[in-house]
XYZ file of C-alpha atoms in Angstrom:
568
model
C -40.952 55.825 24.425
C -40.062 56.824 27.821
C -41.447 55.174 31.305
C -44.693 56.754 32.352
C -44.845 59.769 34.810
C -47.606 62.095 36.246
C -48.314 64.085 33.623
C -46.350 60.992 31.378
C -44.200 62.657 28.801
C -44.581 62.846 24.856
C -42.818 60.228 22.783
C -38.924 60.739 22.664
C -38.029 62.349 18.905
C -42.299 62.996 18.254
C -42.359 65.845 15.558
C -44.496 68.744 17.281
C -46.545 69.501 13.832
C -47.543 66.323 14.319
C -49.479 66.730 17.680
C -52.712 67.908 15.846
C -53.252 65.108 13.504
C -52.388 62.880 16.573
C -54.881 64.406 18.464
C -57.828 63.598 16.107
C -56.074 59.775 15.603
C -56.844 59.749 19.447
C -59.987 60.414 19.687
C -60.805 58.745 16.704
C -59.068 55.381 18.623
C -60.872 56.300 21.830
C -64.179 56.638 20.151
C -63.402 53.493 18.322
C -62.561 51.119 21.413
C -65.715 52.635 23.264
C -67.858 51.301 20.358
C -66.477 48.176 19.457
C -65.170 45.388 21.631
C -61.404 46.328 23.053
C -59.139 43.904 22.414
C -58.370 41.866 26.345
C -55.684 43.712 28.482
C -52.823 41.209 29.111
C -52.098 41.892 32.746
C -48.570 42.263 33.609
C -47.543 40.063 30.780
C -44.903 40.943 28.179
C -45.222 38.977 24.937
C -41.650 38.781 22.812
C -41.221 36.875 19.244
C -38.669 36.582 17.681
C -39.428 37.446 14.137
C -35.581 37.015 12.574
C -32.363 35.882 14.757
C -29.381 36.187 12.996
C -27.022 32.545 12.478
C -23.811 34.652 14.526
C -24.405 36.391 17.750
C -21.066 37.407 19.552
C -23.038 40.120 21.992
C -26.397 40.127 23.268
C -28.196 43.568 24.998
C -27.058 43.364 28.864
C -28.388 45.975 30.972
C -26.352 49.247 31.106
C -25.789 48.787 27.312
C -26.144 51.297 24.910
C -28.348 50.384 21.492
C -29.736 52.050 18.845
C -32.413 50.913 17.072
C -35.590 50.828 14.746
C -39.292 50.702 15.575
C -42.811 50.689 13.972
C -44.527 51.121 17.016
C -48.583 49.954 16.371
C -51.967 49.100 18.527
C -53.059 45.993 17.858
C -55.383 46.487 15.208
C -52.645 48.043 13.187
C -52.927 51.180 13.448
C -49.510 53.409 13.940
C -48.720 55.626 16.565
C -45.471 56.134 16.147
C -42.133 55.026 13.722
C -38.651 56.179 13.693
C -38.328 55.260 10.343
C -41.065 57.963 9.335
C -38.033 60.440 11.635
C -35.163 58.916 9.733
C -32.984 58.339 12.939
C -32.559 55.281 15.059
C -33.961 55.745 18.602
C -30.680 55.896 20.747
C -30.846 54.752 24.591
C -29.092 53.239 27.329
C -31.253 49.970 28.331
C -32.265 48.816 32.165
C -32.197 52.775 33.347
C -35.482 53.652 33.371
C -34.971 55.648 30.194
C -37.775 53.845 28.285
C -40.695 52.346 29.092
C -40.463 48.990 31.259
C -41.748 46.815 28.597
C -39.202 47.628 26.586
C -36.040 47.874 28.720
C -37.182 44.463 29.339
C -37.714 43.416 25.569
C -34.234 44.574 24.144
C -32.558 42.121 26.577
C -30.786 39.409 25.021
C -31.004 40.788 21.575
C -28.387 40.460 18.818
C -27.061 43.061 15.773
C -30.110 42.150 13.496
C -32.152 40.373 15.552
C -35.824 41.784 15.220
C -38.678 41.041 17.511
C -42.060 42.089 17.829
C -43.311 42.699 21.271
C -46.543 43.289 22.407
C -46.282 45.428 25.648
C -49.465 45.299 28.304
C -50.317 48.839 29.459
C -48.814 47.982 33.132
C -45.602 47.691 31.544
C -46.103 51.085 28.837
C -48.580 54.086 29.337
C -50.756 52.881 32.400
C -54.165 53.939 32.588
C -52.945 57.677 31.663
C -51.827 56.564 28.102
C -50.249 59.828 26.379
C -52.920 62.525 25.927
C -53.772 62.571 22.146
C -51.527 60.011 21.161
C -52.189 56.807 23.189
C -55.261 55.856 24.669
C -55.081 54.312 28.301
C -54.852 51.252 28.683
C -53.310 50.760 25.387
C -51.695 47.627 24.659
C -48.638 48.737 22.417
C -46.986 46.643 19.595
C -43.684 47.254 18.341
C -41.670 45.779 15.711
C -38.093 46.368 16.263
C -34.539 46.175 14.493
C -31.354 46.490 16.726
C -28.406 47.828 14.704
C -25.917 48.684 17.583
C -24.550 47.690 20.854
C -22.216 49.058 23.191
C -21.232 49.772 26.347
C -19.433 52.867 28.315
C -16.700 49.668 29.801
C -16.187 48.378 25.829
C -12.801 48.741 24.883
C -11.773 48.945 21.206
C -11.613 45.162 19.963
C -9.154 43.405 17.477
C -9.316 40.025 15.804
C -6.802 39.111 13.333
C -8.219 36.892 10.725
C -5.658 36.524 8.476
C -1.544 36.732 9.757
C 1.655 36.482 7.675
C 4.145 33.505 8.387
C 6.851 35.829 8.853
C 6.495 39.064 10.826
C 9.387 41.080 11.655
C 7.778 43.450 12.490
C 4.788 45.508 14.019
C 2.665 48.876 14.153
C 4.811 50.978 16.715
C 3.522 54.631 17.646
C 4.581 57.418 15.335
C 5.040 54.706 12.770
C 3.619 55.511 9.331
C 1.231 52.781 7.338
C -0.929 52.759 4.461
C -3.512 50.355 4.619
C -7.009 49.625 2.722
C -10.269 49.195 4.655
C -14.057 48.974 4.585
C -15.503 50.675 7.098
C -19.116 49.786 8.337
C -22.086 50.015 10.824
C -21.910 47.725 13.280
C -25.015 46.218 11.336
C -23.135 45.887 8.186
C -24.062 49.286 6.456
C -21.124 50.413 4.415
C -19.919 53.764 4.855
C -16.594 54.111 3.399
C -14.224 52.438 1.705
C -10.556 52.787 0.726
C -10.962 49.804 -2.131
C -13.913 51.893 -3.633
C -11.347 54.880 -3.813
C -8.730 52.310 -5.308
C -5.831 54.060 -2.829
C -5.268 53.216 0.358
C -5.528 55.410 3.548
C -1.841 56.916 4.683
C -1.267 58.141 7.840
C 0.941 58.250 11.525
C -0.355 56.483 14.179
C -0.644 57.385 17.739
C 0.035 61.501 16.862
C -3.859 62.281 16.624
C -4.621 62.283 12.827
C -6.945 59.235 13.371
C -9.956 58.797 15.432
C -8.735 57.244 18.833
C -10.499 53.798 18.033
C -8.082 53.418 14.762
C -5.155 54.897 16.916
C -5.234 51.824 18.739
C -6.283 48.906 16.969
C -3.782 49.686 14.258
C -1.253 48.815 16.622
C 0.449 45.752 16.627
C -0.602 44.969 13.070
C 2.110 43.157 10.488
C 2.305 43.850 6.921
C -0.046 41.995 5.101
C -2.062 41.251 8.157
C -5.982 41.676 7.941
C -8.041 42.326 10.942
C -11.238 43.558 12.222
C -11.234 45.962 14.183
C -14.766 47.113 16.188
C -15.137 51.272 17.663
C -17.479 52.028 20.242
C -19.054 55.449 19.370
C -16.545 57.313 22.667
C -13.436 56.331 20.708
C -14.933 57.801 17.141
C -17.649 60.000 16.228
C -19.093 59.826 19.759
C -22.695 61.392 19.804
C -22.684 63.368 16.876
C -21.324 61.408 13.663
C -19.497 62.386 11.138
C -22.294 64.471 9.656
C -22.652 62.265 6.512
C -22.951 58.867 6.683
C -22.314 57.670 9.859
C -25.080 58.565 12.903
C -24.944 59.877 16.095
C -23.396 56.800 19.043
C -22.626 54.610 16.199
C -20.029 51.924 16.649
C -17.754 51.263 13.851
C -16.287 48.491 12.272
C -13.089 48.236 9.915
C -11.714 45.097 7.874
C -8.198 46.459 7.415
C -5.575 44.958 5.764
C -2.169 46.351 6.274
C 0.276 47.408 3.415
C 3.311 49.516 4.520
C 4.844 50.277 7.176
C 8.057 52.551 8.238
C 9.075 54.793 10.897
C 10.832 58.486 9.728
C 13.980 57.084 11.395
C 14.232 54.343 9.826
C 17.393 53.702 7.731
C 17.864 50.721 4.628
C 17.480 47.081 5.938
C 20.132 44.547 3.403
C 19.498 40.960 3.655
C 21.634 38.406 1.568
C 20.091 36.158 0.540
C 23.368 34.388 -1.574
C 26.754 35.113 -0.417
C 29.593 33.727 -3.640
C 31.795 31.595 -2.640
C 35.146 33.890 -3.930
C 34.431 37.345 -3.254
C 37.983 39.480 -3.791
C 36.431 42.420 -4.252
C 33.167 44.384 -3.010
C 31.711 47.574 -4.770
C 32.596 51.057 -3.237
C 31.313 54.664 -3.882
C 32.203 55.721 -7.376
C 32.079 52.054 -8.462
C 30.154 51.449 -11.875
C 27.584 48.275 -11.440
C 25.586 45.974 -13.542
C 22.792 44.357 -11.950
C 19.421 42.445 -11.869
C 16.570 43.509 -9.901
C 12.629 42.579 -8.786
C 11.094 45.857 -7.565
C 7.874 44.897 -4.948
C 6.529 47.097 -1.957
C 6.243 45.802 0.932
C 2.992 43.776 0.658
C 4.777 42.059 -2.420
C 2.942 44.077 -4.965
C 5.307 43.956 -8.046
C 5.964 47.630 -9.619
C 9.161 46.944 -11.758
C 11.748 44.574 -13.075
C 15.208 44.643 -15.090
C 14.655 40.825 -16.073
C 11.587 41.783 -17.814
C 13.610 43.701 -20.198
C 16.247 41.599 -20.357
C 18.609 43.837 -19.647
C 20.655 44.816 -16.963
C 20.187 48.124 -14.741
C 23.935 49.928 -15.045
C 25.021 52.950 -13.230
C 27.266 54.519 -10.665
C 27.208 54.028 -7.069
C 27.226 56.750 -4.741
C 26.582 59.747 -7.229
C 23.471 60.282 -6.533
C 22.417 58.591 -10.015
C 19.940 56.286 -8.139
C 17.566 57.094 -4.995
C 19.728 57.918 -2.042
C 18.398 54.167 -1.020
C 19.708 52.125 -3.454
C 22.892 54.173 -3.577
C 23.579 52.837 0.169
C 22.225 49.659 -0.302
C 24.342 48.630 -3.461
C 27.641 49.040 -1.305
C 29.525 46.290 0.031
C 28.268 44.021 -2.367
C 30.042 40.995 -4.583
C 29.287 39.702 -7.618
C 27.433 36.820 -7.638
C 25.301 38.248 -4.633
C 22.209 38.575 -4.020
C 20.435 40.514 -1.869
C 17.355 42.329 -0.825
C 16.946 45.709 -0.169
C 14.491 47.243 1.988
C 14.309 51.072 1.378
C 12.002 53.406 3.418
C 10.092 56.000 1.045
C 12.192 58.922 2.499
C 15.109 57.439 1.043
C 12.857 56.517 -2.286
C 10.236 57.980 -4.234
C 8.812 60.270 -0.634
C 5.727 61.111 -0.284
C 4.694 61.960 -3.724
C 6.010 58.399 -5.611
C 6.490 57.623 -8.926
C 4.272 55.737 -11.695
C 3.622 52.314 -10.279
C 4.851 53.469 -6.804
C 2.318 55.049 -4.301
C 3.580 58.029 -2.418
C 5.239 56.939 0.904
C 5.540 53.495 -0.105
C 8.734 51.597 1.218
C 10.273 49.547 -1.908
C 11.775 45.859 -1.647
C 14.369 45.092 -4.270
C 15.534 41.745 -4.388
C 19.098 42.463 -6.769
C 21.561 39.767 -8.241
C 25.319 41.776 -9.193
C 26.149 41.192 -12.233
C 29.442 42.918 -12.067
C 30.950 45.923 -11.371
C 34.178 48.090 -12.650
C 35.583 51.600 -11.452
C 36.811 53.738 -13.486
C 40.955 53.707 -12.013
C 40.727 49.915 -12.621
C 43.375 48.387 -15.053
C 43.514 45.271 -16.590
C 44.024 42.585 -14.059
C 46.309 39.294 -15.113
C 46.531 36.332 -13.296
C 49.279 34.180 -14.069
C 47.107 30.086 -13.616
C 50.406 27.963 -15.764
C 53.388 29.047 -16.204
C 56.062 26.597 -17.598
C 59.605 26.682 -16.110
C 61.083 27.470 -19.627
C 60.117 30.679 -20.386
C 62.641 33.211 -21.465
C 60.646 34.108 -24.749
C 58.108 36.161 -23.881
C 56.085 37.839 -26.724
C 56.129 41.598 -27.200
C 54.757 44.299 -29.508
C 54.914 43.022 -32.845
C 54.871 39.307 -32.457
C 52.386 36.861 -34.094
C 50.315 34.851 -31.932
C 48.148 32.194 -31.572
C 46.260 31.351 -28.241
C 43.038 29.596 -27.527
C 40.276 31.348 -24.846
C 37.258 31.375 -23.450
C 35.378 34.319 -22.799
C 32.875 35.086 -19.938
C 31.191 38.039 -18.408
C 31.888 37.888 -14.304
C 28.617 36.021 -13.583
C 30.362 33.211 -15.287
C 27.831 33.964 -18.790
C 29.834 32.323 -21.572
C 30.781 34.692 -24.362
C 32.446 32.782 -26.609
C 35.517 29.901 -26.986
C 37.975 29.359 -29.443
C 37.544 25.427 -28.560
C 34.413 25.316 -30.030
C 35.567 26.339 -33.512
C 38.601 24.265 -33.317
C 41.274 26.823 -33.874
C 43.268 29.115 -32.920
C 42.588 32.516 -32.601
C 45.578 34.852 -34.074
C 46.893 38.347 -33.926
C 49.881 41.009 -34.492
C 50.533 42.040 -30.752
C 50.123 45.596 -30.516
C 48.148 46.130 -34.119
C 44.456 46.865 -32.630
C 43.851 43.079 -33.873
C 42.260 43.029 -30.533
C 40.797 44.878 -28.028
C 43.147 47.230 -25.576
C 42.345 45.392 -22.661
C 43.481 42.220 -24.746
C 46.468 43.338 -26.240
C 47.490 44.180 -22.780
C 46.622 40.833 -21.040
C 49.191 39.020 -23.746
C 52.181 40.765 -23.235
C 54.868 39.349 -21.612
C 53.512 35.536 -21.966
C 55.362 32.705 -22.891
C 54.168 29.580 -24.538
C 52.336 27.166 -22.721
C 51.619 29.923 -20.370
C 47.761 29.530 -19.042
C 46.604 33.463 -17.807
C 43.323 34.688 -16.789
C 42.473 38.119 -17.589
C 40.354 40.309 -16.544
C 39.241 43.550 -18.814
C 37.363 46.166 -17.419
C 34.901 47.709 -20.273
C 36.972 50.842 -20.607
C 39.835 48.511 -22.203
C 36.992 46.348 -23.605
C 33.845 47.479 -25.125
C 32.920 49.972 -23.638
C 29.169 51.358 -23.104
C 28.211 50.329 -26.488
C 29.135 46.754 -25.873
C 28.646 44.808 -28.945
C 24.799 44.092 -30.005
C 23.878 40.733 -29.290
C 27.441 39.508 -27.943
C 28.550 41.348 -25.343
C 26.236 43.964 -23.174
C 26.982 47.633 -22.468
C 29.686 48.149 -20.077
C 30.526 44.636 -19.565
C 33.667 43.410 -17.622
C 35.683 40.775 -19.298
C 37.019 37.480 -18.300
C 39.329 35.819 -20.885
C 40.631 32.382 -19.874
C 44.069 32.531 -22.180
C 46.420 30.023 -23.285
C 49.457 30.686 -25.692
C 50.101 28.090 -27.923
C 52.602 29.466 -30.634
C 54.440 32.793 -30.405
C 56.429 34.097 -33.976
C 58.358 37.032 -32.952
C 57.832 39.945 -34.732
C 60.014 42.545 -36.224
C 61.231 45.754 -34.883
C 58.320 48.455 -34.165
C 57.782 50.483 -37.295
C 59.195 47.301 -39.602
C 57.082 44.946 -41.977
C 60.304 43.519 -43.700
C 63.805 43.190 -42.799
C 66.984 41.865 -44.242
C 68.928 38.430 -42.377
C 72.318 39.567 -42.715
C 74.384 41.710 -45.263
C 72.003 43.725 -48.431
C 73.173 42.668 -52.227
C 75.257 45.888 -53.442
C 73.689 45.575 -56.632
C 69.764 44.751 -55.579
C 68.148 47.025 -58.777
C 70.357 44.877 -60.751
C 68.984 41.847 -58.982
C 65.799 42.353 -58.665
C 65.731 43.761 -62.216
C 65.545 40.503 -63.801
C 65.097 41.535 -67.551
C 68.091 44.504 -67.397
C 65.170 47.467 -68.823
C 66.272 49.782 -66.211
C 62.785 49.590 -64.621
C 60.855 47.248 -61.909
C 57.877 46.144 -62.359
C 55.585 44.946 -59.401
C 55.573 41.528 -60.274
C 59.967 41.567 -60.457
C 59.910 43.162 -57.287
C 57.508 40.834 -55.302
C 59.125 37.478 -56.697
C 62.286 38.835 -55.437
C 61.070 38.982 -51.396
C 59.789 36.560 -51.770
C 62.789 34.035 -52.740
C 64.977 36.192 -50.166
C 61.820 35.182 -47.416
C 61.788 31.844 -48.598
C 66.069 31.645 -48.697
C 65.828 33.125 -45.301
C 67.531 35.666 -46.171
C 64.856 38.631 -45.357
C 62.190 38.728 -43.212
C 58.421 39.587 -43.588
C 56.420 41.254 -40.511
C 54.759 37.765 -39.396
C 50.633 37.935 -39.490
C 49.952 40.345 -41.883
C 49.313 39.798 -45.568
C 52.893 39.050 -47.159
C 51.532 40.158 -50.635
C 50.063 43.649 -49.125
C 52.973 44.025 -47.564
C 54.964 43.613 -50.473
C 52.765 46.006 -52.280
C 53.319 48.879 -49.902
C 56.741 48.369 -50.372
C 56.628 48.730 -53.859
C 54.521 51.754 -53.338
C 56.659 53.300 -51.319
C 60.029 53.313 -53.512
C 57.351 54.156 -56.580
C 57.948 57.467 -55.935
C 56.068 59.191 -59.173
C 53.498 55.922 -58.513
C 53.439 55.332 -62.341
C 54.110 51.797 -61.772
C 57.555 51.268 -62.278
C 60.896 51.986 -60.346
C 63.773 53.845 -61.588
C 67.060 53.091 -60.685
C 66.960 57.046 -59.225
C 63.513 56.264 -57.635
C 65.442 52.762 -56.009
């Protein structure tokens, strides 16, 4: 298909073997026309309809454009001369430069992607009188149907248009930045020749360092996270004139609907956003701090990976130990409870390149987190005096019975439990593991009517274990204290003492029936009247009759259930 010269040339991309066959076509053809009534000659007139017009056309074929496209080329009786369909390959040419013949530099003018025309060229405007020798006749008028698939232009730049753009965008496509993104990729017809969907994982890569064609390098730029956006390649800025050897030809142009995923830059470091800020914050969590927290786990398009709420269960560990990714470590610093923030961690401070279950390799992470609380190992028990009435000179000690009413919260304010709900009281023997460590420590040194808050970290409360169903593993503990009745208790080591001056004769006393012997029953009727006289004293809180019994026990020294005078 190339403008007629003296001799004229052969048809551009005409298989050779072919010539022979041709040969006898033509004189078949000439033969043919010479017998039968040829067909009129339309002058200088070009005939052009337009067979299909697509409903969109953003470019139409200008002259010093570039196109590829498909022909049946026929006479018009029908007959075929020529088809690049039959050669597989588009026909490839610049238009208005004398490259083809005139009819048809003049025909693809105006066209669109799709459009297809049949034109009907006069010999003035094809072959001339010369026609092609054994292919077409002279004189020949020439019909061909054709398909354009591809425009461009040496001046065409690539071109962007966003279709779809995030609300909020922070941030762009710098170069040297890394992204992972998901595209189709397709002719500039519509032909699909890849796609990152059909692979279900997207495309990772740098941009602007050479490891994409020039065309991506560049319209990747710019791009937000969760963006989508078309981006159109001329053929100079891809594969250029020879493809990609598979599915995409020679001077194709190439189109990709992207839609952006990830992005981070190797330098990048954490990004913390709070989001909630308590109102009281004493305290904020330091390397070698233990924390309990809540987390949502999402990359960065939002794509949800993981979740501590959907297990109900806090995520507990050290900070700064390296018992979380070096990420998460930073990020959890600084933080009070109550707080919540998110975290923004780049993949070199996560899961790198090769990720980890539901996390793609070089994926950045969002977690949004909620502290729960958090402990360190040095901590004590912390006691806040909130009442403390200007009478108190008895304060209560090791030993002493008492009887206080709480309530009982983790430090997210999560009630626990309350004594004010039951109504009573709750009472213990200071200092007799009735409680807790962390307890037993918070009600020393209280008087009554004194109103304390205490604060118990889980070393001096529950420890890891916690308590199933009550109070979770490594839990710090706020107890909300107020003592309502303190009994003093008796010396350490005691659980019965004597008010004043011992009988001289006590086996006589106690032994009521004069046998010599005392039976358990003589024995605990006799504390009990000196109790009850006031004249001895039983440890307060305990069981007076078990303590009574170990007494017995104790001076029993043969344990055959009685008590010699030797024994006493």
């Amino acid at each position: 298909m190339r403008e007629s010269e003296s001799p004229p040339p052969v048809l551009p991309g005409m298989p050779v073997i072919r010539w022979s066959l041709l040969l006898l076509q033509a004189v078949f053809l000439v033969s043919f026309v010479t017998c039968n009534d040829a067909p009129p000659v339309p002058g200088d007139q070009l005939h052009i309809e337009k067979t299909w017009v697509p409903e969109l056309c953003p470019r139409t074929v200008t002259e010093g454009d570039f196109v590829r496209y498909h022909y049946n080329g026929a006479f018009p009786d029908g007959t075929k001369f020529d088809s690049s369909y039959d050669r597989g390959t588009t026909y490839n040419v610049f238009v208005g430069k004398g490259q083809i013949i005139k009819g048809m530099d003049k025909a693809l003018i105006g066209m669109c992607i799709n459009e297809r025309r049949l034109v009907k060229v006069p010999p003035s405007l094809a072959y001339g009188s010369e026609g092609v020798a054994g292919v077409i006749p002279p004189d020949a008028i020439l019909h061909f149907d054709v398909l354009l698939l591809d425009i461009w232009n040496p001046e065409d730049k690539v071109q962007t248009q966003s279709y779809y753009k995030p609300e909020n965008c922070s941030r762009t496509v710098q170069v040297s930045d890394f992204i992972r993104y998901h595209y189709n990729g397709t002719l500039l017809d519509g032909t699909l020749f890849d796609s990152s969907h059909n692979r279900m994982r997207t495309y990772d890569t740098y941009i602007g360092i050479g490891w994409l064609i020039p065309g991506m390098d560049t319209g990747l730029l710019g791009m937000c996270v969760g963006e989508r956006r078309i981006i159109t390649v001329p053929p100079f800025l891809a594969y250029g004139e020879d493809g990609d050897g598979k599915d995409i030809p020679a001077q194709a142009s190439l189109v990709f609907d992207v839609v952006l995923l990830d992005l981070h830059n190797p330098k990048d470091g954490i990004t913390s956003e709070v989001l909630y800020m308590a109102d009281n914050c004493e305290r904020k969590t330091q390397a070698g701090d233990y924390i309990r927290y809540h987390y949502n786990g999402t990359l960065l398009d939002g794509t949800f990976f993981d979740s501590s709420y959907s297990r109900n269960r806090t995520y507990n560990t050290y900070i700064g130990k390296g018992y979380v990714i070096s990420g998460m470590d930073e990020g959890l610093l600084g933080l009070c409870v109550g707080e919540r923030r998110r975290i923004t961690i780049p993949p070199h401070l996560a899961y790198g390149e090769e990720g980890r279950g539901k996390i793609p390799g070089s994926a950045v992470l969002v977690f949004d987190i909620l502290v729960v609380d958090f402990h360190n190992p040095d901590d004590s028990v912390s006691i806040t005096a909130q009442f403390k009435p200007s009478n108190c000179t008895l304060l209560s000690k090791k030993g002493d019975y008492l009887k206080y009413h709480y309530n009982a919260t983790l430090m997210d304010g999560t009630v626990l439990d309350s004594t004010h709900q039951y109504g009573k009281t709750y009472n213990i023997v200071l200092g007799s593991g009735q409680v807790v460590m962390g307890m037993d420590i918070g009600l020393r040194d209280m008087c009554v009517g004194e109103k304390r808050t205490v604060i118990i970290p889980p070393h001096f409360g529950y420890g890891e274990a916690g308590v199933e169903g009550e109070v979770p593993e490594s839990a710090v503990l706020v107890f909300d204290i107020e003592l309502l009745e303190l009994i003093p208790g008796l010396p350490d080591g005691y659980m019965f003492v004597w008010n004043g001056e011992v009988s001289k004769n006590l086996f006589e006393d106690i032994d009521k029936n004069s046998n010599k012997e005392i039976l358990l029953e003589e024995f605990s009727d006799y504390i009990k009247a000196q109790v009850d006289a006031g004249k001895g004293k039983l440890a307060p809180g305990f069981d007076a009759d078990k303590i009574i019994e170990n007494m017995y026990r104790n001076q029993d020294r043969n344990q055959d259930g009685k008590i010699t005078e030797a024994e006493f």
